[in-house]
Structure formats: C-alpha cells, structure tokens
Coordinates of N, CA and C in Angstrom, one line a residue:
M1 N 97.4 93.5 85.4 CA 97.5 93.8 83.9 C 98.0 95.2 83.8
A2 N 99.0 95.4 82.9 CA 99.6 96.7 82.7 C 99.1 97.3 81.4
Q3 N 99.1 98.7 81.4 CA 98.8 99.4 80.1 C 100.1 99.7 79.5
L4 N 100.3 99.2 78.3 CA 101.6 99.3 77.6 C 101.4 100.2 76.3
L5 N 102.4 101.1 76.1 CA 102.4 102.0 75.0 C 103.6 101.5 74.1
I6 N 103.3 101.2 72.9 CA 104.4 100.7 72.0 C 104.7 101.7 70.9
L7 N 105.9 102.2 70.8 CA 106.3 103.2 69.8 C 107.0 102.4 68.7
T8 N 106.3 102.3 67.5 CA 106.8 101.5 66.4 C 106.0 101.8 65.2
S9 N 106.5 101.3 64.0 CA 105.8 101.4 62.8 C 105.3 100.1 62.3
A10 N 105.5 99.1 63.2 CA 105.1 97.7 62.8 C 103.8 97.3 63.5
V11 N 103.3 96.2 63.2 CA 102.1 95.6 63.9 C 102.5 95.1 65.3
D12 N 101.6 95.2 66.2 CA 101.8 94.8 67.6 C 102.5 93.5 67.7
N13 N 101.9 92.4 67.2 CA 102.5 91.1 67.4 C 103.8 90.8 66.6
E14 N 104.2 91.8 65.8 CA 105.5 91.7 65.1 C 106.6 92.3 66.0
V15 N 106.2 93.2 66.8 CA 107.2 93.9 67.7 C 107.7 92.9 68.8
L16 N 106.8 92.3 69.5 CA 107.0 91.4 70.6 C 106.0 90.4 70.6
P17 N 106.1 89.3 69.9 CA 105.1 88.3 69.7 C 104.6 87.7 71.0
A18 N 105.4 87.7 72.1 CA 105.0 87.1 73.4 C 103.8 87.9 74.0
L19 N 103.7 89.2 73.6 CA 102.6 90.0 74.2 C 101.2 89.4 73.8
A20 N 101.1 88.7 72.7 CA 99.8 88.2 72.3 C 99.4 87.1 73.3
L21 N 100.3 86.5 74.0 CA 99.9 85.5 75.0 C 99.7 86.0 76.4
L22 N 99.9 87.3 76.6 CA 99.7 87.9 77.9 C 98.5 88.8 77.9
S23 N 98.1 89.1 79.1 CA 96.8 89.9 79.3 C 97.0 91.4 79.4
H24 N 98.2 91.9 79.1 CA 98.5 93.3 79.2 C 97.7 94.0 78.0
S25 N 97.3 95.2 78.3 CA 96.6 96.0 77.3 C 97.7 96.8 76.5
T26 N 97.6 96.8 75.2 CA 98.6 97.4 74.4 C 98.0 98.5 73.5
R27 N 98.8 99.5 73.2 CA 98.4 100.6 72.3 C 99.6 101.0 71.4
L28 N 99.4 101.0 70.1 CA 100.5 101.3 69.2 C 100.4 102.8 68.8
I29 N 101.5 103.5 68.8 CA 101.6 104.8 68.2 C 102.9 104.9 67.4
P30 N 102.9 105.9 66.4 CA 104.2 106.0 65.6 C 105.4 106.4 66.5
A31 N 106.5 105.9 66.1 CA 107.8 106.1 66.9 C 108.3 107.6 66.8
R32 N 107.5 108.5 67.3 CA 107.9 109.9 67.3 C 107.5 110.5 68.7
P33 N 108.4 111.3 69.3 CA 108.1 111.9 70.6 C 106.8 112.7 70.7
D34 N 106.5 113.4 69.6 CA 105.3 114.3 69.6 C 104.0 113.5 69.7
Q35 N 104.1 112.2 69.4 CA 102.9 111.4 69.6 C 102.5 111.1 71.0
L36 N 103.4 111.4 71.9 CA 103.1 111.2 73.4 C 102.2 112.2 73.9
I37 N 102.1 113.4 73.2 CA 101.2 114.5 73.6 C 99.8 114.0 73.7
T38 N 99.3 113.3 72.8 CA 97.9 112.8 72.7 C 97.8 111.4 73.1
A39 N 98.9 110.7 73.5 CA 98.8 109.3 73.8 C 98.1 109.1 75.1
P40 N 97.4 107.9 75.2 CA 96.8 107.6 76.5 C 97.7 107.3 77.6
D41 N 97.3 107.3 78.8 CA 98.1 107.0 80.0 C 98.6 105.6 79.9
S42 N 99.8 105.3 80.4 CA 100.4 104.0 80.3 C 101.2 103.7 81.5
D43 N 101.5 102.4 81.8 CA 102.3 102.0 82.9 C 103.8 101.8 82.4
L44 N 103.9 101.6 81.1 CA 105.3 101.4 80.6 C 105.3 101.7 79.1
I45 N 106.4 102.2 78.6 CA 106.6 102.5 77.2 C 107.6 101.5 76.6
L46 N 107.2 100.9 75.5 CA 108.1 100.0 74.8 C 108.5 100.7 73.5
V47 N 109.8 100.7 73.2 CA 110.3 101.3 72.0 C 110.9 100.2 71.1
D48 N 110.4 100.2 69.8 CA 110.9 99.2 68.9 C 112.3 99.6 68.4
A49 N 113.3 98.8 68.8 CA 114.7 99.1 68.4 C 115.2 98.0 67.5
R50 N 114.4 97.3 66.8 CA 114.9 96.2 66.0 C 115.5 96.6 64.7
T51 N 115.3 97.8 64.2 CA 115.9 98.1 62.9 C 116.8 99.3 63.0
N52 N 116.4 100.5 63.0 CA 117.2 101.7 63.0 C 117.7 102.1 64.4
L53 N 118.9 101.6 64.8 CA 119.3 101.7 66.1 C 119.7 103.2 66.5
M54 N 120.3 103.9 65.6 CA 120.7 105.3 65.8 C 119.4 106.2 66.0
A55 N 118.4 106.0 65.2 CA 117.2 106.8 65.3 C 116.5 106.4 66.6
T56 N 116.5 105.2 67.0 CA 115.9 104.7 68.2 C 116.6 105.3 69.4
K57 N 117.9 105.3 69.4 CA 118.7 105.9 70.5 C 118.3 107.4 70.7
S58 N 118.3 108.1 69.6 CA 117.9 109.5 69.6 C 116.5 109.7 70.2
L59 N 115.6 108.8 69.8 CA 114.2 108.9 70.3 C 114.1 108.7 71.8
C60 N 114.9 107.7 72.2 CA 114.9 107.3 73.7 C 115.4 108.5 74.5
Q61 N 116.5 109.1 74.0 CA 117.1 110.3 74.7 C 116.1 111.4 74.8
I62 N 115.4 111.7 73.7 CA 114.4 112.7 73.7 C 113.3 112.4 74.6
L63 N 112.8 111.2 74.6 CA 111.7 110.8 75.5 C 112.2 111.0 77.0
R64 N 113.4 110.7 77.3 CA 113.9 110.8 78.7 C 114.0 112.2 79.1
T65 N 114.4 113.1 78.2 CA 114.5 114.5 78.6 C 113.2 115.2 78.7
T66 N 112.1 114.6 78.1 CA 110.8 115.2 78.3 C 110.2 115.0 79.7
G67 N 110.9 114.1 80.5 CA 110.4 113.9 81.8 C 109.3 112.8 82.0
I68 N 109.4 111.8 81.2 CA 108.3 110.7 81.3 C 108.5 110.1 82.7
S69 N 107.3 109.7 83.2 CA 107.3 109.2 84.6 C 107.1 107.7 84.6
V70 N 107.1 107.0 83.5 CA 106.9 105.6 83.4 C 108.2 104.9 82.9
P71 N 108.4 103.6 83.1 CA 109.6 103.0 82.6 C 109.7 103.0 81.1
L72 N 110.9 103.0 80.6 CA 111.2 103.0 79.2 C 111.9 101.8 78.8
M73 N 111.4 100.9 78.0 CA 112.0 99.6 77.7 C 112.2 99.5 76.2
L74 N 113.3 98.9 75.8 CA 113.7 98.6 74.4 C 113.3 97.2 74.0
V75 N 112.7 97.1 72.9 CA 112.5 95.7 72.2 C 113.6 95.7 71.2
I76 N 114.5 94.7 71.3 CA 115.7 94.7 70.4 C 116.1 93.3 70.0
T77 N 116.8 93.2 68.9 CA 117.3 91.9 68.5 C 118.6 91.6 69.2
E78 N 119.0 90.3 69.2 CA 120.2 89.9 69.9 C 121.4 90.6 69.4
G79 N 121.4 90.8 68.0 CA 122.5 91.5 67.4 C 122.7 93.0 67.8
G80 N 121.5 93.6 68.2 CA 121.6 95.0 68.5 C 122.0 95.3 69.9
L81 N 122.1 94.3 70.8 CA 122.4 94.4 72.2 C 123.7 95.1 72.4
T82 N 124.7 94.9 71.5 CA 126.0 95.5 71.7 C 126.0 97.0 71.5
A83 N 125.0 97.5 70.9 CA 124.9 99.0 70.7 C 124.3 99.7 71.8
V84 N 123.6 99.0 72.7 CA 122.9 99.7 73.8 C 123.9 100.0 74.9
S85 N 123.8 101.3 75.4 CA 124.7 101.7 76.5 C 123.8 102.6 77.5
P86 N 124.4 103.0 78.6 CA 123.6 103.8 79.6 C 123.1 105.1 79.1
D87 N 123.8 105.7 78.1 CA 123.4 107.0 77.6 C 122.1 106.9 76.7
W88 N 121.6 105.7 76.5 CA 120.3 105.6 75.8 C 119.2 106.1 76.7
G89 N 119.4 106.0 78.0 CA 118.4 106.4 78.9 C 117.2 105.5 79.1
V90 N 117.4 104.2 78.8 CA 116.3 103.3 79.0 C 116.4 102.5 80.3
D91 N 115.3 102.0 80.8 CA 115.3 101.3 82.1 C 115.6 99.8 81.9
D92 N 115.3 99.2 80.8 CA 115.5 97.8 80.6 C 115.5 97.5 79.1
V93 N 115.9 96.3 78.7 CA 115.8 95.8 77.3 C 115.2 94.4 77.3
V94 N 114.5 94.1 76.3 CA 114.0 92.7 76.1 C 114.1 92.3 74.7
L95 N 114.6 91.1 74.5 CA 114.8 90.6 73.1 C 113.4 90.3 72.5
D96 N 113.3 90.6 71.2 CA 112.0 90.4 70.5 C 111.6 88.9 70.5
T97 N 112.6 88.0 70.7 CA 112.3 86.6 70.7 C 112.0 86.1 72.1
A98 N 111.9 86.9 73.1 CA 111.7 86.5 74.5 C 110.4 85.8 74.7
G99 N 110.3 84.9 75.6 CA 109.0 84.2 75.8 C 108.1 85.0 76.7
P100 N 106.9 84.6 76.8 CA 105.9 85.3 77.6 C 106.2 85.4 79.1
A101 N 106.8 84.4 79.7 CA 107.2 84.5 81.1 C 108.3 85.6 81.3
E102 N 109.3 85.6 80.5 CA 110.3 86.6 80.6 C 109.8 88.0 80.4
V103 N 109.0 88.2 79.3 CA 108.4 89.5 79.0 C 107.6 90.0 80.2
D104 N 106.7 89.1 80.7 CA 105.8 89.5 81.8 C 106.6 89.9 83.1
A105 N 107.7 89.1 83.4 CA 108.5 89.4 84.5 C 109.2 90.8 84.4
R106 N 109.8 91.1 83.2 CA 110.5 92.3 83.0 C 109.5 93.5 83.1
I107 N 108.3 93.4 82.6 CA 107.3 94.4 82.7 C 107.0 94.7 84.2
R108 N 106.7 93.6 84.9 CA 106.3 93.8 86.3 C 107.4 94.4 87.1
L109 N 108.7 93.9 86.9 CA 109.8 94.5 87.7 C 110.1 95.9 87.4
A110 N 110.0 96.3 86.1 CA 110.3 97.7 85.7 C 109.2 98.6 86.3
A111 N 107.9 98.2 86.2 CA 106.8 99.0 86.7 C 106.9 99.1 88.2
G112 N 107.4 98.0 88.9 CA 107.5 98.1 90.3 C 108.6 99.0 90.8
R113 N 109.7 99.1 90.1 CA 110.8 100.0 90.4 C 110.4 101.4 90.4
I114 N 109.6 101.8 89.3 CA 109.2 103.2 89.2 C 108.1 103.5 90.3
T115 N 107.3 102.5 90.6 CA 106.3 102.8 91.6 C 106.9 103.1 93.0
R116 N 108.1 102.5 93.3 CA 108.7 102.7 94.6 C 109.5 104.0 94.6
T117 N 109.8 104.6 93.3 CA 110.6 105.8 93.2 C 109.7 107.0 93.3
P118 N 109.9 108.0 94.2 CA 109.1 109.2 94.3 C 109.2 109.9 93.0
T119 N 108.0 110.4 92.5 CA 108.0 111.1 91.2 C 108.4 112.6 91.4
S120 N 108.2 113.0 92.7 CA 108.6 114.4 92.9 C 109.5 114.4 94.1
P121 N 110.9 114.3 93.9 CA 111.8 114.3 95.0 C 111.9 115.6 95.8
T122 N 111.1 115.6 96.9 CA 111.0 116.9 97.7 C 111.3 116.5 99.2
I123 N 112.1 117.3 99.8 CA 112.3 117.1 101.2 C 111.6 118.3 102.0
R124 N 110.9 117.9 103.0 CA 110.2 118.9 103.8 C 110.5 118.7 105.2
A125 N 111.0 119.7 105.9 CA 111.4 119.6 107.3 C 111.5 121.0 107.9
A126 N 110.8 121.2 109.0 CA 110.9 122.5 109.8 C 110.7 123.7 109.0
G127 N 109.7 123.7 108.1 CA 109.5 124.9 107.3 C 110.3 125.0 106.0
V128 N 111.3 124.1 105.9 CA 112.1 124.1 104.7 C 111.6 123.1 103.7
V129 N 111.5 123.6 102.4 CA 111.1 122.7 101.3 C 112.2 122.7 100.3
I130 N 112.7 121.5 100.0 CA 113.9 121.4 99.1 C 113.4 120.5 97.9
D131 N 113.5 121.1 96.7 CA 113.2 120.4 95.5 C 114.5 119.9 94.9
E132 N 114.7 118.6 95.0 CA 116.0 118.0 94.5 C 116.1 118.1 93.0
A133 N 114.9 117.9 92.3 CA 114.9 117.9 90.9 C 115.3 119.2 90.3
N134 N 114.9 120.3 90.9 CA 115.1 121.7 90.4 C 116.2 122.4 91.1
Y135 N 116.9 121.8 92.1 CA 117.9 122.4 92.9 C 117.5 123.7 93.4
S136 N 116.3 123.7 94.1 CA 115.8 124.9 94.7 C 115.3 124.6 96.1
A137 N 115.4 125.7 96.9 CA 115.0 125.5 98.3 C 114.2 126.8 98.8
K138 N 113.3 126.6 99.7 CA 112.5 127.7 100.2 C 112.4 127.4 101.7
V139 N 112.4 128.5 102.5 CA 112.1 128.5 103.9 C 110.9 129.3 104.2
H140 N 109.8 128.6 104.7 CA 108.5 129.3 104.9 C 108.1 130.0 103.7
G141 N 108.3 129.4 102.5 CA 107.8 130.0 101.3 C 108.7 131.0 100.6
T142 N 109.8 131.4 101.3 CA 110.7 132.3 100.7 C 111.9 131.6 100.0
P143 N 112.1 131.8 98.7 CA 113.2 131.2 98.0 C 114.6 131.5 98.6
L144 N 115.5 130.6 98.6 CA 116.8 130.8 99.1 C 117.8 130.8 97.9
D145 N 118.7 131.8 97.9 CA 119.7 131.9 96.8 C 120.9 131.2 97.3
L146 N 121.0 129.9 96.9 CA 122.2 129.1 97.4 C 123.1 128.7 96.3
T147 N 124.4 128.6 96.6 CA 125.3 128.0 95.7 C 125.1 126.5 95.7
Y148 N 125.8 125.8 94.8 CA 125.6 124.4 94.7 C 125.9 123.6 95.9
K149 N 127.1 124.0 96.5 CA 127.5 123.3 97.7 C 126.6 123.7 98.9
E150 N 126.2 124.9 99.0 CA 125.3 125.3 100.1 C 124.0 124.5 100.0
F151 N 123.5 124.4 98.7 CA 122.3 123.6 98.5 C 122.5 122.1 99.0
E152 N 123.6 121.5 98.5 CA 123.9 120.1 98.9 C 124.0 119.9 100.4
L153 N 124.6 120.9 101.1 CA 124.8 120.8 102.5 C 123.4 120.9 103.2
L154 N 122.6 121.8 102.8 CA 121.3 122.0 103.4 C 120.4 120.7 103.1
R155 N 120.5 120.2 101.8 CA 119.7 119.1 101.4 C 120.1 117.8 102.3
F156 N 121.4 117.7 102.5 CA 121.9 116.5 103.2 C 121.4 116.6 104.7
L157 N 121.6 117.7 105.3 CA 121.2 117.9 106.7 C 119.7 117.7 106.9
A158 N 118.9 118.4 106.0 CA 117.5 118.3 106.1 C 116.9 116.9 105.9
A159 N 117.7 116.1 105.1 CA 117.2 114.8 104.8 C 117.5 113.8 106.0
H160 N 118.3 114.3 107.0 CA 118.5 113.5 108.2 C 118.3 114.4 109.4
P161 N 117.1 114.9 109.6 CA 116.8 115.8 110.7 C 117.2 115.3 112.1
S162 N 117.7 116.1 112.9 CA 118.1 115.9 114.3 C 119.4 115.0 114.4
R163 N 119.9 114.4 113.3 CA 121.0 113.6 113.4 C 122.3 114.4 113.3
V164 N 123.2 114.2 114.2 CA 124.5 114.9 114.3 C 125.5 114.3 113.4
F165 N 126.2 115.2 112.6 CA 127.3 114.8 111.7 C 128.5 115.5 112.0
T166 N 129.6 114.8 112.0 CA 130.9 115.5 112.3 C 131.3 116.2 111.0
R167 N 132.3 117.1 111.1 CA 132.7 117.8 109.9 C 133.3 116.8 108.9
E168 N 134.0 115.8 109.4 CA 134.6 114.8 108.5 C 133.5 114.1 107.7
Q169 N 132.4 113.7 108.4 CA 131.3 113.1 107.7 C 130.7 114.0 106.7
L170 N 130.5 115.2 107.0 CA 129.9 116.1 106.0 C 130.8 116.4 104.8
L171 N 132.1 116.4 105.1 CA 133.1 116.5 103.9 C 132.9 115.3 103.0
S172 N 132.8 114.2 103.6 CA 132.7 112.9 102.8 C 131.4 112.9 102.0
E173 N 130.3 113.2 102.7 CA 129.0 113.1 102.1 C 128.7 114.2 101.1
V174 N 129.1 115.4 101.4 CA 128.7 116.6 100.5 C 129.8 116.9 99.5
W175 N 131.1 116.9 99.9 CA 132.2 117.2 99.0 C 132.8 116.0 98.3
G176 N 132.6 114.8 98.9 CA 133.1 113.6 98.3 C 134.5 113.2 98.9
Y177 N 134.7 111.9 98.7 CA 136.0 111.3 99.2 C 137.2 111.9 98.6
D178 N 137.1 112.4 97.4 CA 138.3 112.9 96.7 C 138.6 114.4 97.0
Y179 N 137.8 115.0 97.9 CA 138.1 116.4 98.3 C 139.2 116.5 99.3
F180 N 140.2 117.4 99.0 CA 141.4 117.4 99.8 C 141.4 118.6 100.7
G181 N 140.4 119.4 100.8 CA 140.3 120.6 101.7 C 140.1 120.2 103.1
G182 N 140.3 121.1 104.0 CA 140.2 120.8 105.4 C 138.7 121.0 105.9
T183 N 138.5 120.6 107.2 CA 137.2 120.7 107.7 C 136.7 122.1 107.9
R184 N 137.6 123.1 107.8 CA 137.2 124.5 107.9 C 136.2 124.8 106.8
T185 N 136.3 124.1 105.7 CA 135.4 124.4 104.6 C 133.9 124.2 105.0
V186 N 133.7 123.2 105.9 CA 132.4 123.0 106.4 C 131.9 124.1 107.2
D187 N 132.7 124.6 108.1 CA 132.4 125.8 108.9 C 132.0 127.0 108.1
V188 N 132.8 127.2 107.1 CA 132.6 128.4 106.2 C 131.2 128.3 105.5
H189 N 130.9 127.1 105.0 CA 129.6 126.9 104.3 C 128.4 127.0 105.3
V190 N 128.6 126.4 106.5 CA 127.6 126.5 107.5 C 127.3 128.0 107.8
R191 N 128.3 128.8 108.0 CA 128.2 130.2 108.3 C 127.4 130.9 107.2
R192 N 127.8 130.6 106.0 CA 127.1 131.3 104.8 C 125.7 130.8 104.7
L193 N 125.4 129.6 105.0 CA 124.1 129.0 104.9 C 123.2 129.6 106.0
R194 N 123.7 129.8 107.2 CA 123.0 130.4 108.2 C 122.6 131.8 107.9
A195 N 123.6 132.5 107.3 CA 123.3 133.9 106.9 C 122.2 134.0 105.9
K196 N 122.1 133.1 105.0 CA 121.0 133.1 104.0 C 119.7 132.6 104.6
L197 N 119.7 131.8 105.6 CA 118.5 131.4 106.3 C 117.9 132.5 107.1
G198 N 118.7 133.6 107.4 CA 118.2 134.7 108.2 C 117.7 134.4 109.6
D199 N 116.5 134.8 109.9 CA 116.0 134.5 111.2 C 115.7 133.0 111.5
Q200 N 115.9 132.2 110.5 CA 115.8 130.7 110.7 C 117.2 130.1 110.7
E201 N 118.2 130.9 111.1 CA 119.5 130.3 111.1 C 119.7 129.2 112.1
S202 N 118.9 129.2 113.1 CA 119.0 128.2 114.2 C 118.6 126.8 113.7
L203 N 118.1 126.7 112.5 CA 117.8 125.4 111.9 C 119.1 124.5 111.8
I204 N 120.2 125.2 111.5 CA 121.5 124.5 111.5 C 122.1 124.6 112.8
G205 N 122.0 123.6 113.6 CA 122.5 123.6 115.0 C 123.9 123.1 115.1
T206 N 124.6 123.7 116.1 CA 126.0 123.2 116.4 C 126.0 122.4 117.6
V207 N 126.6 121.2 117.5 CA 126.8 120.4 118.7 C 128.3 120.5 119.1
R208 N 128.6 121.1 120.2 CA 129.9 121.5 120.5 C 130.9 120.3 120.6
N209 N 132.0 120.4 119.9 CA 133.1 119.4 119.9 C 132.7 118.2 119.0
V210 N 131.5 118.3 118.3 CA 131.1 117.1 117.5 C 130.9 117.6 116.1
G211 N 129.9 118.4 115.8 CA 129.6 118.8 114.4 C 128.3 119.6 114.3
Y212 N 127.5 119.3 113.3 CA 126.3 120.0 113.0 C 125.1 119.1 112.8
R213 N 123.9 119.7 113.0 CA 122.7 118.9 112.8 C 121.6 119.9 112.3
F214 N 120.6 119.3 111.7 CA 119.4 120.1 111.3 C 118.4 120.0 112.4
N215 N 118.0 121.1 113.0 CA 117.1 121.2 114.1 C 115.7 121.1 113.7
V216 N 114.9 120.3 114.3 CA 113.5 120.3 114.1 C 112.7 120.4 115.5
Q217 N 113.5 120.2 116.6 CA 112.9 120.2 117.9 C 112.2 121.6 118.2
E218 N 112.9 122.7 117.8 CA 112.3 124.0 118.1 C 111.0 124.2 117.5
E219 N 110.8 123.8 116.2 CA 109.5 123.9 115.6 C 108.5 123.1 116.3
N220 N 108.8 121.9 116.7 CA 107.9 121.0 117.5 C 107.5 121.7 118.8
D221 N 108.5 122.3 119.5 CA 108.2 123.0 120.7 C 107.2 124.1 120.5
E222 N 107.4 124.9 119.4 CA 106.5 126.0 119.2 C 105.0 125.5 118.9
R223 N 104.9 124.4 118.2 CA 103.6 123.8 118.0 C 102.9 123.4 119.3
V224 N 103.7 122.8 120.1 CA 103.1 122.4 121.4 C 102.7 123.6 122.2
A225 N 103.5 124.6 122.2 CA 103.2 125.9 123.0 C 101.9 126.5 122.4
D226 N 101.8 126.5 121.1 CA 100.6 127.1 120.5 C 99.4 126.3 120.8
S227 N 99.5 125.0 120.9 CA 98.3 124.2 121.2 C 97.9 124.4 122.6
L228 N 98.9 124.6 123.5 CA 98.6 124.8 124.9 C 97.9 126.1 125.2
S229 N 98.3 127.1 124.5 CA 97.8 128.5 124.7 C 96.5 128.7 124.0
S230 N 96.1 127.8 123.1 CA 94.8 128.0 122.4 C 93.6 127.4 123.2

C-alpha cells in the first residue's frame, strides 16, 4: 500500500475514481506548492490536471525545481494528453477514467523506479567525494576548484576505479562524439587535474601507450600497511 498525496481542489473520488477501489492511503491538499511544506510524507504525488492545463504545468515545474524525492504523476483527461510534454517534469500520466488495475500498476512502477534511483548521487573513491548533483568535488575533505570538463573527467574516471581508458574513449565519454579536437585535449586536462589534486595527483594514473585510470590500489596498500604496523 502506498501513501498518495493528491494536489487538487476537488474531492478525492472525483480526481481518480479508481482509487476508491484500491487500498492505497490518500491525502488531499490544495494545488499549491507551498502546501507541501506542511504536507505529510508520501510515496507519490498526484496532480489534478483535468481542468487548467497551463496552471498545472507551472505547478509541476515548480514542484520539480523544489527537489521533491518522490514520483510526480498527472491525472488528466484524454483530451489533455496532447498538451503534455517532457518540460512538464512529470514521471508519468494516468487518465482520470483509468481502471483500478492500471492505476495500481502505474503507481507501483513509478514508486519502484524512484526507489532504485539514488537520492544523493555521490561517488566516493580513494578519498575523493564527488557530488554529481552540485557539481562539486573534494579530496580528503578539501574542495577542488575544477572547470566543468575537469569535473566531468574526474567524475568519469572515479566512477570506474582501476579501469584503464584510452584517450579516444575518454574523448568520446567526456567530450562527446561530436567533439572534433585531438587526443592531446585529454592530456592537457589530465595535467591540469593532477595539478589541482596536489599531493594526490597519483590518483590519476598513466598506463604507458594505453591511456589513463583512477588509482585506488595505493590507498588499499596504505591501509594494509597501517594494519600490519598496528
């Protein structure tokens, strides 16, 4: 059973009649973003989009920018479907005439997708902490002042520790397939990244005649040495 929050000015069974036949717990609040401040915890938010589509679109976009951590689903009429686009920021739509089996399936699937998605996208490896949401990185607690491409390069390498990537692979993954620069671009960014890592520059290792990798072995060796000496 899921905890559902419905943003609407109508009565519960008017928004999505099929809910009356399901065991999910529902709570209605006015269709305003400020109402979420005092709203109870929920597993999914349903927004009533059966009438004023433009106002509902704005509401959904505001809700998404506030950083809600649960799925956002529209309840809409068949005629309103043509107005919905990706920039609404919703995870799914359901027709107000949908039957209980369909409504239940959509709720379960939407909630399941969010459950599998990390709420705090953070990479931790060899003393480096990378916050993908805020585009920030620290090494042993010290913030790194990185350009966008330096951050992306560090993020990609740290996400695949110990794996060796050729310069061509890094160009493709970090700069994109449409980048026309040469592989020397990778060398330049690696050199700058190492300079900013300071005494931790060895985290970006060079594999001669192949490419680069993010080293984690050295930290593991230090831990082993410390345990043996204690």
